[in-house]
Amino acid sequence: MSLTAEQVFDHYKKSRMTSIHLQTFADTQTLFESVMRRVAHDELPYDQRMGLQSFYATSEYAVAWQALEEIRDAVLKSLEVLRTQGVIRHSLDAKIQITFTKDFKEFAKISNLFTTLSGQTVCDFLKEYFIVSQVELLDKLTAGMSSPMPGLHILASKAAGAKCPRCWQWQIECRGENVCNRCAKVLKR
């Protein structure tokens, strides 16, 4: 991957002096302000722009991401238990079931963060964030769930269905050649 990044950077920036790997990262605050200025003159109505600015500027946003990181840590520990038991070999072989109870203090903030998702469901987002094939959000506790923190209950198991040979995601519904629906759409192009 590093070689590919270097080649792309060579093509993109002809007058470079050093390797891309020696470059510094962009200042995210400056980048955010630039995006907000651009959005300010584009298609979003004023009230939505202000809602975005206030949401991202508050510590509530940071607290929500911190809570998501803690949930991810708990999920990764559950996956490691399955891996040591020989149930799964990779995180994509897993299915995660999550239940939040009233004891989970950051639920409202995480829910607020989830409302900012566009173009994907909460389960799809969590599937990508945890790097697993399947995620289910359950209303009730089920047998075997662990509680790594108050109000959070997790059950990790082997994913159901067939493994897509292209993306390695486990899917219950597969189209011809056993590829998942997402890969089938990509291959049609």
C-alpha positions in Angstrom: 0.0 0.0 0.0 2.8 2.4 0.8 4.2 2.0 -2.8 0.8 2.7 -4.2 0.4 5.8 -2.1 3.8 7.1 -3.2 2.9 6.5 -6.9 -0.5 8.3 -6.6 1.3 11.2 -4.8 3.9 11.4 -7.6 1.2 11.7 -10.2 -0.9 14.2 -8.1 1.9 16.5 -7.0 4.6 16.9 -9.7 6.7 19.5 -7.9 7.2 17.5 -4.7 10.3 17.7 -2.7 9.9 14.7 -0.3 8.1 11.5 0.1 4.4 11.5 1.0 5.3 9.6 4.1 7.3 12.6 5.4 4.5 15.0 4.9 2.5 16.5 7.8 -1.2 16.0 8.2 -3.6 18.8 7.5 -4.9 21.0 10.4 -8.4 19.6 10.8 -9.8 22.7 12.4 -8.8 24.8 9.4 -10.2 22.1 7.1 -13.5 22.1 9.1 -13.8 25.9 8.9 -13.1 25.7 5.1 -15.9 23.1 4.7 -18.3 25.2 6.8 -17.6 28.3 4.7 -18.2 26.4 1.5 -21.4 24.9 2.9 -22.5 28.3 4.0 -22.7 29.4 0.4 -24.1 26.2 -1.0 -27.3 24.2 -0.9 -27.9 23.7 2.9 -30.5 26.0 4.4 -29.2 28.4 7.1 -30.7 26.5 10.1 -29.2 23.2 9.0 -25.8 24.8 8.6 -26.0 26.3 12.1 -27.1 22.9 13.4 -24.1 21.2 11.9 -21.7 23.9 13.2 -23.0 23.7 16.7 -23.1 19.9 16.8 -19.5 19.5 15.5 -18.2 22.3 17.7 -19.5 21.0 21.0 -17.8 18.5 23.2 -21.0 16.4 22.9 -19.7 15.2 19.5 -16.3 14.3 21.0 -18.0 12.5 23.8 -20.1 10.5 21.4 -17.1 9.4 19.4 -15.3 8.5 22.7 -18.2 6.3 23.6 -18.1 4.6 20.2 -14.4 3.9 20.6 -15.2 2.3 24.0 -17.9 0.2 22.4 -15.5 -0.8 19.6 -12.9 -1.8 22.2 -15.4 -4.1 23.9 -16.4 -5.6 20.5 -12.8 -6.2 19.6 -12.3 -8.0 23.0 -15.3 -10.2 22.2 -13.9 -11.0 18.8 -10.6 -11.9 20.3 -12.3 -14.5 22.6 -13.9 -16.1 19.5 -10.6 -16.0 17.7 -8.8 -17.8 20.5 -11.6 -20.4 20.7 -11.1 -21.1 16.9 -14.7 -20.0 16.1 -13.5 -17.2 13.7 -10.2 -16.5 12.0 -10.9 -12.9 11.0 -13.2 -10.1 12.2 -15.2 -10.4 9.0 -16.2 -13.9 10.0 -18.2 -12.4 12.9 -21.6 -11.2 13.7 -22.2 -8.8 16.6 -25.4 -8.3 18.5 -25.7 -5.3 20.7 -28.3 -4.2 23.2 -28.3 -0.9 25.0 -30.1 -0.5 28.3 -31.0 2.6 30.2 -27.8 2.3 32.2 -25.7 3.2 29.2 -25.2 6.9 30.0 -23.9 8.0 26.5 -26.8 6.6 24.5 -28.5 9.9 23.8 -25.2 11.4 22.5 -24.5 8.4 20.3 -28.1 8.5 19.0 -27.5 12.1 18.1 -24.4 11.1 16.2 -26.2 8.4 14.4 -28.8 11.0 13.1 -26.0 12.6 11.1 -25.4 9.5 9.1 -26.5 9.8 5.5 -26.8 7.1 2.9 -26.5 4.2 5.3 -28.2 2.6 8.3 -26.8 2.5 11.8 -26.1 -1.2 11.4 -24.3 -0.6 8.2 -22.2 2.1 9.9 -21.4 -0.1 12.8 -20.6 -3.0 10.5 -17.9 -0.9 8.9 -16.7 0.7 12.1 -16.3 -2.7 13.8 -15.0 -4.4 10.6 -17.4 -7.3 10.9 -19.9 -8.9 8.4 -23.1 -8.5 10.4 -24.4 -6.2 13.2 -27.8 -6.4 14.9 -29.2 -3.9 17.3 -31.6 -5.7 19.6 -34.3 -4.4 21.9 -34.0 -7.1 24.5 -31.1 -9.0 26.2 -30.4 -12.5 24.9 -28.7 -15.4 26.5 -24.9 -15.3 26.3 -24.5 -11.6 26.1 -21.6 -10.1 28.0 -21.7 -6.7 29.6 -18.3 -5.0 29.3 -19.7 -1.7 30.6 -22.9 -0.6 32.3 -25.8 -0.6 29.9 -23.9 -2.2 27.0 -24.5 -5.9 26.2 -22.6 -7.7 23.4 -22.9 -11.1 21.9 -20.3 -12.1 19.3 -20.8 -15.1 17.2 -19.9 -16.6 13.8 -21.6 -14.8 10.9 -24.5 -16.6 9.2 -24.7 -17.2 5.4 -22.0 -17.6 2.8 -18.7 -15.8 2.5 -18.4 -13.5 -0.6 -15.2 -14.5 -2.4 -14.7 -10.9 -3.5 -15.1 -8.8 -0.3 -15.0 -11.6 2.3 -18.2 -10.4 3.9 -20.6 -13.0 5.1 -24.1 -12.6 3.6 -27.3 -14.5 4.0 -28.5 -13.5 0.5 -26.0 -14.1 -2.3 -26.4 -13.7 -6.0 -24.8 -16.0 -8.7 -21.2 -17.0 -8.2 -21.9 -16.6 -4.4 -21.0 -12.9 -4.4 -22.9 -10.6 -2.1 -25.5 -8.1 -3.4 -23.1 -5.2 -3.1 -20.3 -6.9 -5.1 -22.9 -8.1 -7.7 -23.8 -4.4 -8.3 -20.2 -3.4 -8.6 -19.4 -6.3 -11.0 -22.4 -5.3 -13.3 -20.7 -1.9 -14.0 
